[in-house]
Amino acid sequence: SQQGEEDPQALSIQEGENATMNCSYKTSINNLQWYRQNSGRGLVHLILIRSNEREKHSGRLRVTLDTSKKSSSLLITASRAADTASYFCATDAQGAQKLVFGQGTRLTINP
Amino acid sequence: SQTIHQWPATLVQPVGSPLSLECTVEGTSNPNLYWYRQAAGRGLQLLFYSVGIGQISSEVPQNLSASRPQDRQFILSSKKLLLSDSGFYLCAWSAAAYEQYFGPGTRLTVT
């Protein structure tokens, strides 16, 4: 069964605006991760937030985690055309050596 | 630094033909290794993962198989390809169940 589900499926904004993507999951986790994928390429790890953390920052990225609602959000501030990509959340099942990825949010930044 | 290689980059194969995709990792020892498949515009489906030489866990029943003949080599195979095997195949490695690092992928088209 799918663990992570992103919302929205697609998002189109103007350059300079902020982009927010959400992820919901079903079971208890140790950590939640966000990845980025440019078209036709492999995924690149962006940020990891542990289950005992509520917020984490990395450059223009801000991730929040609400374990009571089993949800996370990724905020990209001051978006750039180069941020155009698909973004995936991934969760680990406690005790498992694997991740489960959501279906992704396709983000388009218009110049 | 660690690097991950996948080949070939693209492959067009007829239905019923065999398949062999190779993934190798450099710069780390005893990594966890993963094979994913991604349909166009979709998320990642975990196919196989391995926590050590000769240890393969299968996630989805299908006509694919995986092998890990060496510590840093992971091979995805099929004896007879189906049309439904078309997709983008990604190999990844990780140290335990944390960040995963992806290869560039193989685009497989079964005709």
PDB file of C-alpha atoms in Angstrom:
ATOM      1  CA  SER A   1       0.000   0.000   0.000  1.00  0.00           C
ATOM      2  CA  GLN A   2       1.167   3.526  -0.699  1.00  0.00           C
ATOM      3  CA  GLN A   3       2.664   5.139   2.358  1.00  0.00           C
ATOM      4  CA  GLY A   4       3.170   8.714   1.192  1.00  0.00           C
ATOM      5  CA  GLU A   5       0.765  10.765  -0.866  1.00  0.00           C
ATOM      6  CA  GLU A   6       1.647  14.219  -2.124  1.00  0.00           C
ATOM      7  CA  ASP A   7      -0.739  17.064  -2.680  1.00  0.00           C
ATOM      8  CA  PRO A   8      -1.184  18.745  -5.083  1.00  0.00           C
ATOM      9  CA  GLN A   9      -0.246  16.478  -7.983  1.00  0.00           C
ATOM     10  CA  ALA A  10       0.812  19.501 -10.007  1.00  0.00           C
ATOM     11  CA  LEU A  11       1.592  23.095  -9.105  1.00  0.00           C
ATOM     12  CA  SER A  12       2.409  26.015 -11.386  1.00  0.00           C
ATOM     13  CA  ILE A  13       3.557  29.359  -9.958  1.00  0.00           C
ATOM     14  CA  GLN A  14       5.431  32.472 -10.997  1.00  0.00           C
ATOM     15  CA  GLU A  15       9.115  32.890 -10.321  1.00  0.00           C
ATOM     16  CA  GLY A  16       9.712  34.530  -6.974  1.00  0.00           C
ATOM     17  CA  GLU A  17       6.576  33.106  -5.365  1.00  0.00           C
ATOM     18  CA  ASN A  18       6.643  30.468  -2.645  1.00  0.00           C
ATOM     19  CA  ALA A  19       5.704  26.859  -3.394  1.00  0.00           C
ATOM     20  CA  THR A  20       4.129  24.572  -0.806  1.00  0.00           C
ATOM     21  CA  MET A  21       3.709  20.835  -1.225  1.00  0.00           C
ATOM     22  CA  ASN A  22       2.112  18.463   1.241  1.00  0.00           C
ATOM     23  CA  CYS A  23       2.621  14.816   2.050  1.00  0.00           C
ATOM     24  CA  SER A  24       0.450  12.478   4.083  1.00  0.00           C
ATOM     25  CA  TYR A  25       1.389   9.016   5.282  1.00  0.00           C
ATOM     26  CA  LYS A  26      -0.305   6.146   7.060  1.00  0.00           C
ATOM     27  CA  THR A  27       1.925   4.384   9.578  1.00  0.00           C
ATOM     28  CA  SER A  28       4.448   5.335  12.258  1.00  0.00           C
ATOM     29  CA  ILE A  29       7.802   6.463  10.922  1.00  0.00           C
ATOM     30  CA  ASN A  30      11.370   7.055  12.060  1.00  0.00           C
ATOM     31  CA  ASN A  31      11.940   9.825   9.544  1.00  0.00           C
ATOM     32  CA  LEU A  32      10.488  11.475   6.470  1.00  0.00           C
ATOM     33  CA  GLN A  33      12.525  12.604   3.515  1.00  0.00           C
ATOM     34  CA  TRP A  34      11.974  14.840   0.517  1.00  0.00           C
ATOM     35  CA  TYR A  35      13.556  14.235  -2.868  1.00  0.00           C
ATOM     36  CA  ARG A  36      13.685  16.144  -6.116  1.00  0.00           C
ATOM     37  CA  GLN A  37      13.694  14.699  -9.633  1.00  0.00           C
ATOM     38  CA  ASN A  38      14.458  16.624 -12.777  1.00  0.00           C
ATOM     39  CA  SER A  39      12.835  15.194 -15.872  1.00  0.00           C
ATOM     40  CA  GLY A  40      14.461  11.949 -16.984  1.00  0.00           C
ATOM     41  CA  ARG A  41      16.997  11.936 -14.165  1.00  0.00           C
ATOM     42  CA  GLY A  42      17.568  10.157 -10.888  1.00  0.00           C
ATOM     43  CA  LEU A  43      16.234  11.490  -7.617  1.00  0.00           C
ATOM     44  CA  VAL A  44      18.277  13.821  -5.443  1.00  0.00           C
ATOM     45  CA  HIS A  45      17.908  13.877  -1.675  1.00  0.00           C
ATOM     46  CA  LEU A  46      16.872  17.277  -0.335  1.00  0.00           C
ATOM     47  CA  ILE A  47      16.187  17.002   3.363  1.00  0.00           C
ATOM     48  CA  LEU A  48      15.429  14.493   6.113  1.00  0.00           C
ATOM     49  CA  ILE A  49      13.318  15.242   9.169  1.00  0.00           C
ATOM     50  CA  ARG A  50      13.186  12.852  12.087  1.00  0.00           C
ATOM     51  CA  SER A  51       9.981  11.881  13.847  1.00  0.00           C
ATOM     52  CA  ASN A  52      10.958  13.870  16.952  1.00  0.00           C
ATOM     53  CA  GLU A  53      11.533  17.060  14.924  1.00  0.00           C
ATOM     54  CA  ARG A  54       8.812  19.498  13.961  1.00  0.00           C
ATOM     55  CA  GLU A  55      10.601  21.806  11.550  1.00  0.00           C
ATOM     56  CA  LYS A  56      13.815  21.851   9.582  1.00  0.00           C
ATOM     57  CA  HIS A  57      15.456  24.354   7.253  1.00  0.00           C
ATOM     58  CA  SER A  58      17.963  24.005   4.463  1.00  0.00           C
ATOM     59  CA  GLY A  59      18.646  27.102   2.380  1.00  0.00           C
ATOM     60  CA  ARG A  60      15.352  28.073   0.732  1.00  0.00           C
ATOM     61  CA  LEU A  61      13.686  24.850   1.878  1.00  0.00           C
ATOM     62  CA  ARG A  62      11.545  24.540   4.964  1.00  0.00           C
ATOM     63  CA  VAL A  63      10.053  21.219   6.009  1.00  0.00           C
ATOM     64  CA  THR A  64       7.513  20.661   8.734  1.00  0.00           C
ATOM     65  CA  LEU A  65       6.329  17.398  10.245  1.00  0.00           C
ATOM     66  CA  ASP A  66       3.167  16.767  12.216  1.00  0.00           C
ATOM     67  CA  THR A  67       3.227  13.198  13.452  1.00  0.00           C
ATOM     68  CA  SER A  68      -0.198  13.527  15.084  1.00  0.00           C
ATOM     69  CA  LYS A  69      -1.703  14.242  11.659  1.00  0.00           C
ATOM     70  CA  LYS A  70       0.789  12.031   9.825  1.00  0.00           C
ATOM     71  CA  SER A  71       1.612  14.842   7.447  1.00  0.00           C
ATOM     72  CA  SER A  72       4.546  16.924   6.238  1.00  0.00           C
ATOM     73  CA  SER A  73       4.956  19.992   4.104  1.00  0.00           C
ATOM     74  CA  LEU A  74       7.786  21.259   1.939  1.00  0.00           C
ATOM     75  CA  LEU A  75       8.032  24.998   1.371  1.00  0.00           C
ATOM     76  CA  ILE A  76      10.329  26.428  -1.278  1.00  0.00           C
ATOM     77  CA  THR A  77      10.725  30.167  -0.829  1.00  0.00           C
ATOM     78  CA  ALA A  78      11.561  32.692  -3.545  1.00  0.00           C
ATOM     79  CA  SER A  79      11.181  30.091  -6.279  1.00  0.00           C
ATOM     80  CA  ARG A  80      13.412  30.068  -9.345  1.00  0.00           C
ATOM     81  CA  ALA A  81      12.930  28.601 -12.801  1.00  0.00           C
ATOM     82  CA  ALA A  82      15.571  25.998 -11.895  1.00  0.00           C
ATOM     83  CA  ASP A  83      13.280  24.680  -9.150  1.00  0.00           C
ATOM     84  CA  THR A  84      11.047  23.196 -11.850  1.00  0.00           C
ATOM     85  CA  ALA A  85      11.018  19.467 -11.072  1.00  0.00           C
ATOM     86  CA  SER A  86       8.992  16.736  -9.416  1.00  0.00           C
ATOM     87  CA  TYR A  87       9.166  16.506  -5.640  1.00  0.00           C
ATOM     88  CA  PHE A  88       8.616  13.295  -3.703  1.00  0.00           C
ATOM     89  CA  CYS A  89       8.232  12.521  -0.045  1.00  0.00           C
ATOM     90  CA  ALA A  90       9.472   9.194   1.270  1.00  0.00           C
ATOM     91  CA  THR A  91       8.880   7.477   4.553  1.00  0.00           C
ATOM     92  CA  ASP A  92      10.497   4.542   6.248  1.00  0.00           C
ATOM     93  CA  ALA A  93       8.535   1.848   8.007  1.00  0.00           C
ATOM     94  CA  GLN A  94       9.933   1.488  11.493  1.00  0.00           C
ATOM     95  CA  GLY A  95      12.469  -1.319  11.538  1.00  0.00           C
ATOM     96  CA  ALA A  96      12.570  -1.632   7.761  1.00  0.00           C
ATOM     97  CA  GLN A  97      15.597  -0.973   5.584  1.00  0.00           C
ATOM     98  CA  LYS A  98      13.550   0.611   2.825  1.00  0.00           C
ATOM     99  CA  LEU A  99      11.603   3.725   1.895  1.00  0.00           C
ATOM    100  CA  VAL A 100       8.166   4.141   0.409  1.00  0.00           C
ATOM    101  CA  PHE A 101       7.773   7.014  -2.028  1.00  0.00           C
ATOM    102  CA  GLY A 102       4.667   9.000  -2.824  1.00  0.00           C
ATOM    103  CA  GLN A 103       3.424   9.805  -6.318  1.00  0.00           C
ATOM    104  CA  GLY A 104       5.070  13.222  -6.315  1.00  0.00           C
ATOM    105  CA  THR A 105       4.167  16.839  -6.990  1.00  0.00           C
ATOM    106  CA  ARG A 106       5.118  18.234 -10.369  1.00  0.00           C
ATOM    107  CA  LEU A 107       6.240  21.819  -9.810  1.00  0.00           C
ATOM    108  CA  THR A 108       6.542  24.286 -12.673  1.00  0.00           C
ATOM    109  CA  ILE A 109       8.069  27.719 -12.106  1.00  0.00           C
ATOM    110  CA  ASN A 110       7.117  30.198 -14.808  1.00  0.00           C
ATOM    111  CA  PRO A 111       9.669  32.929 -15.579  1.00  0.00           C
TER     112      PRO A 111
ATOM    113  CA  SER B   1      33.225  10.358  -2.506  1.00  0.00           C
ATOM    114  CA  GLN B   2      30.599   7.837  -3.420  1.00  0.00           C
ATOM    115  CA  THR B   3      29.285   7.410  -6.933  1.00  0.00           C
ATOM    116  CA  ILE B   4      26.676   5.135  -8.444  1.00  0.00           C
ATOM    117  CA  HIS B   5      26.631   3.958 -12.027  1.00  0.00           C
ATOM    118  CA  GLN B   6      23.865   2.438 -14.093  1.00  0.00           C
ATOM    119  CA  TRP B   7      23.959   1.100 -17.617  1.00  0.00           C
ATOM    120  CA  PRO B   8      22.766   1.167 -20.190  1.00  0.00           C
ATOM    121  CA  ALA B   9      21.134   4.591 -20.167  1.00  0.00           C
ATOM    122  CA  THR B  10      18.483   3.577 -22.685  1.00  0.00           C
ATOM    123  CA  LEU B  11      17.380   0.226 -23.994  1.00  0.00           C
ATOM    124  CA  VAL B  12      14.830  -0.924 -26.552  1.00  0.00           C
ATOM    125  CA  GLN B  13      14.031  -4.612 -26.366  1.00  0.00           C
ATOM    126  CA  PRO B  14      11.411  -6.824 -28.057  1.00  0.00           C
ATOM    127  CA  VAL B  15       8.804  -8.685 -26.056  1.00  0.00           C
ATOM    128  CA  GLY B  16      10.114 -12.063 -24.935  1.00  0.00           C
ATOM    129  CA  SER B  17      13.778 -11.068 -24.952  1.00  0.00           C
ATOM    130  CA  PRO B  18      16.001 -11.250 -21.848  1.00  0.00           C
ATOM    131  CA  LEU B  19      17.077  -8.276 -19.776  1.00  0.00           C
ATOM    132  CA  SER B  20      20.099  -7.427 -17.708  1.00  0.00           C
ATOM    133  CA  LEU B  21      20.558  -4.029 -16.067  1.00  0.00           C
ATOM    134  CA  GLU B  22      23.616  -3.370 -13.979  1.00  0.00           C
ATOM    135  CA  CYS B  23      24.257  -1.011 -11.098  1.00  0.00           C
ATOM    136  CA  THR B  24      27.569  -0.485  -9.349  1.00  0.00           C
ATOM    137  CA  VAL B  25      28.529   1.713  -6.419  1.00  0.00           C
ATOM    138  CA  GLU B  26      31.948   3.131  -5.666  1.00  0.00           C
ATOM    139  CA  GLY B  27      33.379   4.630  -2.528  1.00  0.00           C
ATOM    140  CA  THR B  28      31.400   2.782   0.114  1.00  0.00           C
ATOM    141  CA  SER B  29      31.233  -0.679   1.629  1.00  0.00           C
ATOM    142  CA  ASN B  30      28.275  -2.907   2.409  1.00  0.00           C
ATOM    143  CA  PRO B  31      25.648  -0.490   1.123  1.00  0.00           C
ATOM    144  CA  ASN B  32      21.946  -1.255   1.021  1.00  0.00           C
ATOM    145  CA  LEU B  33      20.993  -1.470  -2.654  1.00  0.00           C
ATOM    146  CA  TYR B  34      17.615  -0.859  -4.267  1.00  0.00           C
ATOM    147  CA  TRP B  35      15.918  -1.285  -7.633  1.00  0.00           C
ATOM    148  CA  TYR B  36      12.900   0.905  -8.423  1.00  0.00           C
ATOM    149  CA  ARG B  37      10.679   1.238 -11.458  1.00  0.00           C
ATOM    150  CA  GLN B  38       8.939   4.471 -12.380  1.00  0.00           C
ATOM    151  CA  ALA B  39       6.113   4.703 -14.883  1.00  0.00           C
ATOM    152  CA  ALA B  40       5.787   7.973 -16.809  1.00  0.00           C
ATOM    153  CA  GLY B  41       4.647  10.795 -14.541  1.00  0.00           C
ATOM    154  CA  ARG B  42       4.330   8.501 -11.565  1.00  0.00           C
ATOM    155  CA  GLY B  43       6.062   7.699  -8.309  1.00  0.00           C
ATOM    156  CA  LEU B  44       8.652   5.036  -7.603  1.00  0.00           C
ATOM    157  CA  GLN B  45       7.742   1.406  -7.130  1.00  0.00           C
ATOM    158  CA  LEU B  46      10.275  -0.555  -5.083  1.00  0.00           C
ATOM    159  CA  LEU B  47      11.093  -3.803  -6.861  1.00  0.00           C
ATOM    160  CA  PHE B  48      13.970  -5.327  -4.891  1.00  0.00           C
ATOM    161  CA  TYR B  49      16.354  -4.394  -2.144  1.00  0.00           C
ATOM    162  CA  SER B  50      19.439  -5.991  -0.696  1.00  0.00           C
ATOM    163  CA  VAL B  51      21.203  -5.498   2.639  1.00  0.00           C
ATOM    164  CA  GLY B  52      24.152  -7.758   1.765  1.00  0.00           C
ATOM    165  CA  ILE B  53      25.721 -10.090  -0.788  1.00  0.00           C
ATOM    166  CA  GLY B  54      23.266 -12.771  -1.830  1.00  0.00           C
ATOM    167  CA  GLN B  55      20.446 -11.234   0.257  1.00  0.00           C
ATOM    168  CA  ILE B  56      17.552 -10.125  -1.939  1.00  0.00           C
ATOM    169  CA  SER B  57      14.109  -9.033  -0.821  1.00  0.00           C
ATOM    170  CA  SER B  58      11.400  -8.939  -3.459  1.00  0.00           C
ATOM    171  CA  GLU B  59       8.640  -6.404  -3.051  1.00  0.00           C
ATOM    172  CA  VAL B  60       6.412  -7.085  -6.034  1.00  0.00           C
ATOM    173  CA  PRO B  61       5.717 -10.465  -7.685  1.00  0.00           C
ATOM    174  CA  GLN B  62       6.655 -10.228 -11.350  1.00  0.00           C
ATOM    175  CA  ASN B  63       8.850 -11.723 -14.025  1.00  0.00           C
ATOM    176  CA  LEU B  64      11.899  -9.768 -12.858  1.00  0.00           C
ATOM    177  CA  SER B  65      14.671 -10.988 -10.578  1.00  0.00           C
ATOM    178  CA  ALA B  66      17.651  -9.383  -8.881  1.00  0.00           C
ATOM    179  CA  SER B  67      21.057 -10.585  -7.835  1.00  0.00           C
ATOM    180  CA  ARG B  68      23.946  -9.168  -5.837  1.00  0.00           C
ATOM    181  CA  PRO B  69      27.027 -11.120  -6.840  1.00  0.00           C
ATOM    182  CA  GLN B  70      29.428  -8.617  -5.270  1.00  0.00           C
ATOM    183  CA  ASP B  71      29.176  -6.135  -2.412  1.00  0.00           C
ATOM    184  CA  ARG B  72      28.714  -3.122  -4.660  1.00  0.00           C
ATOM    185  CA  GLN B  73      27.039  -4.689  -7.684  1.00  0.00           C
ATOM    186  CA  PHE B  74      23.303  -5.094  -8.141  1.00  0.00           C
ATOM    187  CA  ILE B  75      21.782  -6.677 -11.248  1.00  0.00           C
ATOM    188  CA  LEU B  76      18.181  -6.652 -12.435  1.00  0.00           C
ATOM    189  CA  SER B  77      17.213  -9.410 -14.838  1.00  0.00           C
ATOM    190  CA  SER B  78      14.377 -10.945 -16.742  1.00  0.00           C
ATOM    191  CA  LYS B  79      14.241 -14.095 -18.830  1.00  0.00           C
ATOM    192  CA  LYS B  80      11.350 -12.853 -20.985  1.00  0.00           C
ATOM    193  CA  LEU B  81      10.289  -9.220 -21.112  1.00  0.00           C
ATOM    194  CA  LEU B  82       6.645  -8.153 -21.181  1.00  0.00           C
ATOM    195  CA  LEU B  83       5.242  -4.913 -22.604  1.00  0.00           C
ATOM    196  CA  SER B  84       4.354  -3.921 -19.051  1.00  0.00           C
ATOM    197  CA  ASP B  85       8.054  -4.001 -18.098  1.00  0.00           C
ATOM    198  CA  SER B  86       8.615  -0.724 -19.942  1.00  0.00           C
ATOM    199  CA  GLY B  87       9.588   2.127 -17.665  1.00  0.00           C
ATOM    200  CA  PHE B  88      12.376   4.046 -16.037  1.00  0.00           C
ATOM    201  CA  TYR B  89      14.531   1.856 -13.797  1.00  0.00           C
ATOM    202  CA  LEU B  90      16.442   3.448 -10.987  1.00  0.00           C
ATOM    203  CA  CYS B  91      19.103   1.964  -8.759  1.00  0.00           C
ATOM    204  CA  ALA B  92      19.902   3.521  -5.399  1.00  0.00           C
ATOM    205  CA  TRP B  93      22.159   2.893  -2.431  1.00  0.00           C
ATOM    206  CA  SER B  94      22.028   3.917   1.198  1.00  0.00           C
ATOM    207  CA  ALA B  95      23.810   3.413   4.464  1.00  0.00           C
ATOM    208  CA  ALA B  96      21.054   1.821   6.594  1.00  0.00           C
ATOM    209  CA  ALA B  97      17.591   3.302   6.112  1.00  0.00           C
ATOM    210  CA  TYR B  98      18.537   6.909   5.712  1.00  0.00           C
ATOM    211  CA  GLU B  99      19.180   9.039   2.652  1.00  0.00           C
ATOM    212  CA  GLN B 100      19.191   7.160  -0.612  1.00  0.00           C
ATOM    213  CA  TYR B 101      21.467   8.116  -3.491  1.00  0.00           C
ATOM    214  CA  PHE B 102      20.204   7.412  -6.951  1.00  0.00           C
ATOM    215  CA  GLY B 103      21.844   6.504 -10.209  1.00  0.00           C
ATOM    216  CA  PRO B 104      20.980   8.219 -13.487  1.00  0.00           C
ATOM    217  CA  GLY B 105      18.454   5.552 -14.459  1.00  0.00           C
ATOM    218  CA  THR B 106      17.788   3.286 -17.438  1.00  0.00           C
ATOM    219  CA  ARG B 107      14.920   4.023 -19.819  1.00  0.00           C
ATOM    220  CA  LEU B 108      13.566   0.641 -20.973  1.00  0.00           C
ATOM    221  CA  THR B 109      11.123   0.385 -23.858  1.00  0.00           C
ATOM    222  CA  VAL B 110       9.706  -3.032 -24.627  1.00  0.00           C
ATOM    223  CA  THR B 111       8.286  -3.234 -28.157  1.00  0.00           C
TER     224      THR B 111
END
